[in-house]
Amino acid sequence: MPKSEEAVQMGLLIDYEFCTNCHTCEVACKKELGLKPGEYGIKVLEDGPRRNPDGKWEWNYVPVPTSLCDLCEKRVAEGRKPTCVHHCQSGIMYYGPVEELAKKMTGKPNMVLYSK
Amino acid sequence: MSDEFNKELYKTDARWQEGEYTVTRTSVWTAPGCHNGCGVLLYSKNGKLEKVEGDPNASFNRGRLCLRCINMIEQVYNKDRLKWPMKRIGEKGENKWQRITWDEAYDIIENKYNEIKDNHGVESIATLVGTGRNSMWQPAVITRAIFGSPNLSFGFLSGDSCYQPRMTANLIKLGDCVISDCSQTHPLRENNPEWKKPEVIVVWGNNPLVSNGDGFMGHWIVDMMRLGTKLIVIDPALTWLAAKADIWLRIRPGSDAALAMALLNVIINEDLYDHDFVENWTYGFDDLVERVQEYPPDKVADITWIPKEQIIEAARMYAKAKPAAVQWGLAVDMQMAAMEASSAITDLMALTGNIDVPGGNIIQRYAYNRSKKYGSAIEYISEEMLLKRIGTYESPIHESGYTPFIPPDKLLECLETGRPYPVQMLWLQGTNPIANMAGEAPRVYAAMKKVPFCVVVDLFMTPSAVAFADLVLPAAMSVERDSFRAWWTPLRSIAKGAELYEQCKSDEEIVLDLGKRIRPDRFDQYNTITDYLDQLLQEDGGVEYDFNALVERVNDFWDWDYTYLKYEKGLLRKDGQPGFVTPTGMYEFTSPLFDVWGFDMLPHHIEPVEGPYTTPELMREYPFILTTGNRLWGCFHSEHRQMPTMREIHPDPMMDINPDTAQKLGLNEGDWAWLENRRGRCKQKVRFNVGLDAKVVRGEHGWWFPEKEGAEPTLFGVFDSNINNLTTMGVHGPTHYGAPYKSTICKIYKVTAENDQLSPTEIVTRKGGFGYAKK
Ligand code: SF4
Ligand code: SF4
Ligand code: SF4
């Protein structure tokens, strides 16, 4: 990586409005990092289901990268996307410089940005 | 998933070298795995598969994969995988085997075949298959072209209740099958200028995100939601899609036909239907108008337990959306009124003018007509031999050839009674009936034990193999096979990306080996699998290229499949005239064929055989409606239970129950509970589902425990948590289609040390079953 880019902080942006809890990111990450059962580089957490006062259902899944996440250093060096981003079944994970990702979330509700 | 990816790394070639890796770009379609055929990149080193990635250039999945194919290495090199052919040396059920060579295995089969042919007739060989994966034409060819038997059946799937009712209803009403159009039929996907986004998708009787049924990738629904598509979800349980839907219709299991009739009622009576389509392209509309008057929303509200207002609202929303699609699934098939519900739902698509329009329900045929699936090799069966099909002449639709199977319920009776003739040999390929699709599994277990000779072709030593097999043959996995897929579109290569594991053979190789031994007159013309695949690709007006060329192309979209309004363009009928492939040439609201066969010509509701309105007295003892078969993310039916990564996500069989109901029964989340009815019981772990009706519970299917002892009486614990201890065989709708897998009844109580002395598997394998079962 050229020197000027070294300072750029990278991260993961997740549009959790459409996270279905499909477990793809969890398993893809396990395979990439060589993790055993019980170990996670990213873990999907659940909120709900529960009824809101208007009668609508609230049911959210939010994947949380753990301290084991290295933003797929090896893959990224090869020119690939992080494996969770590549394989996410809803296509709602994005990798990039956090500043750019922050711009991407502007105007779109239910997104979370993870910095590394 | 996005269009932006590294185009240098992710090539459109079929094979390339990347450092030490050989990369094969192709698709996978079992074994193991689901109905889909996702595009993959197989990275191998010295013939060994090292990693798998989703192919971003495959427009089917656009780089995405579910957890199962990502976990491919754990599957292919699993320590429990069958490695070589084995013959039984102990008693059936003792799980004692001797390693043999393929030649020895084929000798045994050939000798057995000759003995049966000489002494009993080849019709006494019957084959059992599983659900729609890449093990459909192969067992069909082995059964019909090689053994010469006409008896091919689902592995005791009562009422053929997996897609057969829906497909048959489609075929009878419009001569072709329709699928929901999420742009998947065109290589440009959403960028196809002709395509339109469905304004509304009705997700009916499936949770496609998890099930990926019928070749439909569930997350296409999410793609549509992200474009703004609204959802109506019809499901007894609250799913994530139901929670996100504009309207969730919480239906009483088994009442889908009534709901469809009420939706038709509202759309007709409020004049929300497509007059142009109805006037120009349909037959029998007036009869339908009359019939739906019997299903006003208030009456149907009582039948379905869905508030009347919601039924009306859903009907309006669906009818007013242009276009709108119905994404239907297995729950429609798994009820007494499967054919009737399928017919009425198809009528909804027609009535609203959504058939074969962009973003509606598009007519599909297998790419370039290159797939005969279970119907393969039927041309080898003589008229005289067809007449020997077991049970077929009791079911006019089977007799007419709409379903390429003999009725599984009748095959069970045949095994039990020896009539019309005793079955001498069972060939199981890609099915594990007692763990998975067989209704009333303990009864099926007893019946299958009676068959003198049994061959199982599979990946692992399954409970069915231990219980019944004389011979077990190890099958190759998808990544080790040369094959192709033409189920819907595109035509896809399945190209070998890894060397065969140990002594495994692909289903295709087994076809060719056996064919050359038993029917050299039919099979000596093929030197290699490739020769045979070439013929399948090219015969009867197929593609002009051969298998190797398909491997180079990777996939090929058939323009016919993405052409809209084919009935207007004269693309459906052999005579080239506009219209549908039906006796009247029209879409048939009333089915003259049904009349010929002696069935009601119009759809109607049929109550589940057990339930609050049919057996109220029984409900006092078994107060809950039991629905089953909801899918697991990591396990396809009874598969994947050996994979540590999948079992981390699914350690135990789970039953869902409303938390208030559970509290009344003294059950906490995580407790083990018995689910029991007149036919038997099984135990599963309690999980709360706040959306479930207080009177409905849901249990998982497909559970066995490879980590447990294989030999009987343990038999991998196959009956311990088996929901099919409670389901039925021989109970189905008037057309012989559809069985109430998803609408039986049960009681629920906590598992305690006192009431769990003898395991259900021991009761079935050692005590002759749950004695109080009423036959
Ligand atoms: S970026 Fe890589 S390491 Fe981080 S969570 Fe995703 S897959 Fe795991
Ligand atoms: S892969 Fe995507 S949709 Fe699936 S659980 Fe992870 S973030 Fe959610
Ligand atoms: S198992 Fe998953 S990744 Fe594999 S083909 Fe099926 S849907 Fe695609």
Short mmCIF file of C-alpha atoms and ligand atoms in Angstrom, two decimals, chain A residues 89, chain B residues 28-30 32-38 40 60-61 64-70 72 212 217 640, ligand 3:
data_model
loop_
_atom_site.label_atom_id
_atom_site.label_comp_id
_atom_site.label_asym_id
_atom_site.label_seq_id
_atom_site.Cartn_x
_atom_site.Cartn_y
_atom_site.Cartn_z
CA GLN A 89 -26.73 -12.64 0.68
CA VAL B 28 -22.96 -26.38 -8.00
CA TRP B 29 -26.15 -28.33 -7.56
CA THR B 30 -25.77 -30.99 -4.94
CA PRO B 32 -25.18 -31.97 -0.83
CA GLY B 33 -27.22 -28.79 -0.90
CA CYS B 34 -30.42 -27.25 -2.05
CA HIS B 35 -32.58 -26.77 -5.16
CA ASN B 36 -30.40 -23.90 -6.38
CA GLY B 37 -27.43 -23.94 -8.69
CA CYS B 38 -25.32 -21.00 -7.59
CA VAL B 40 -19.05 -20.69 -7.83
CA PHE B 60 -27.93 -16.03 -10.84
CA ASN B 61 -26.32 -15.26 -7.47
CA ARG B 64 -23.40 -14.39 -3.12
CA LEU B 65 -23.46 -17.77 -1.45
CA CYS B 66 -25.28 -19.21 1.49
CA LEU B 67 -23.37 -20.67 4.40
CA ARG B 68 -23.55 -24.22 3.06
CA CYS B 69 -21.52 -23.74 -0.09
CA ILE B 70 -19.12 -21.46 1.75
CA MET B 72 -17.88 -26.76 1.12
CA ASN B 212 -34.43 -21.45 -1.66
CA MET B 217 -32.92 -17.89 -4.74
CA HIS B 640 -25.54 -31.35 6.86
S1 SF4 C 3 -26.55 -24.46 -0.89
FE1 SF4 C 3 -26.65 -22.20 -0.85
S2 SF4 C 3 -24.90 -21.48 -2.03
FE2 SF4 C 3 -25.18 -23.65 -2.48
S3 SF4 C 3 -26.45 -23.69 -4.32
FE3 SF4 C 3 -27.88 -23.77 -2.57
S4 SF4 C 3 -28.36 -21.60 -2.15
FE4 SF4 C 3 -26.56 -21.61 -3.48
#
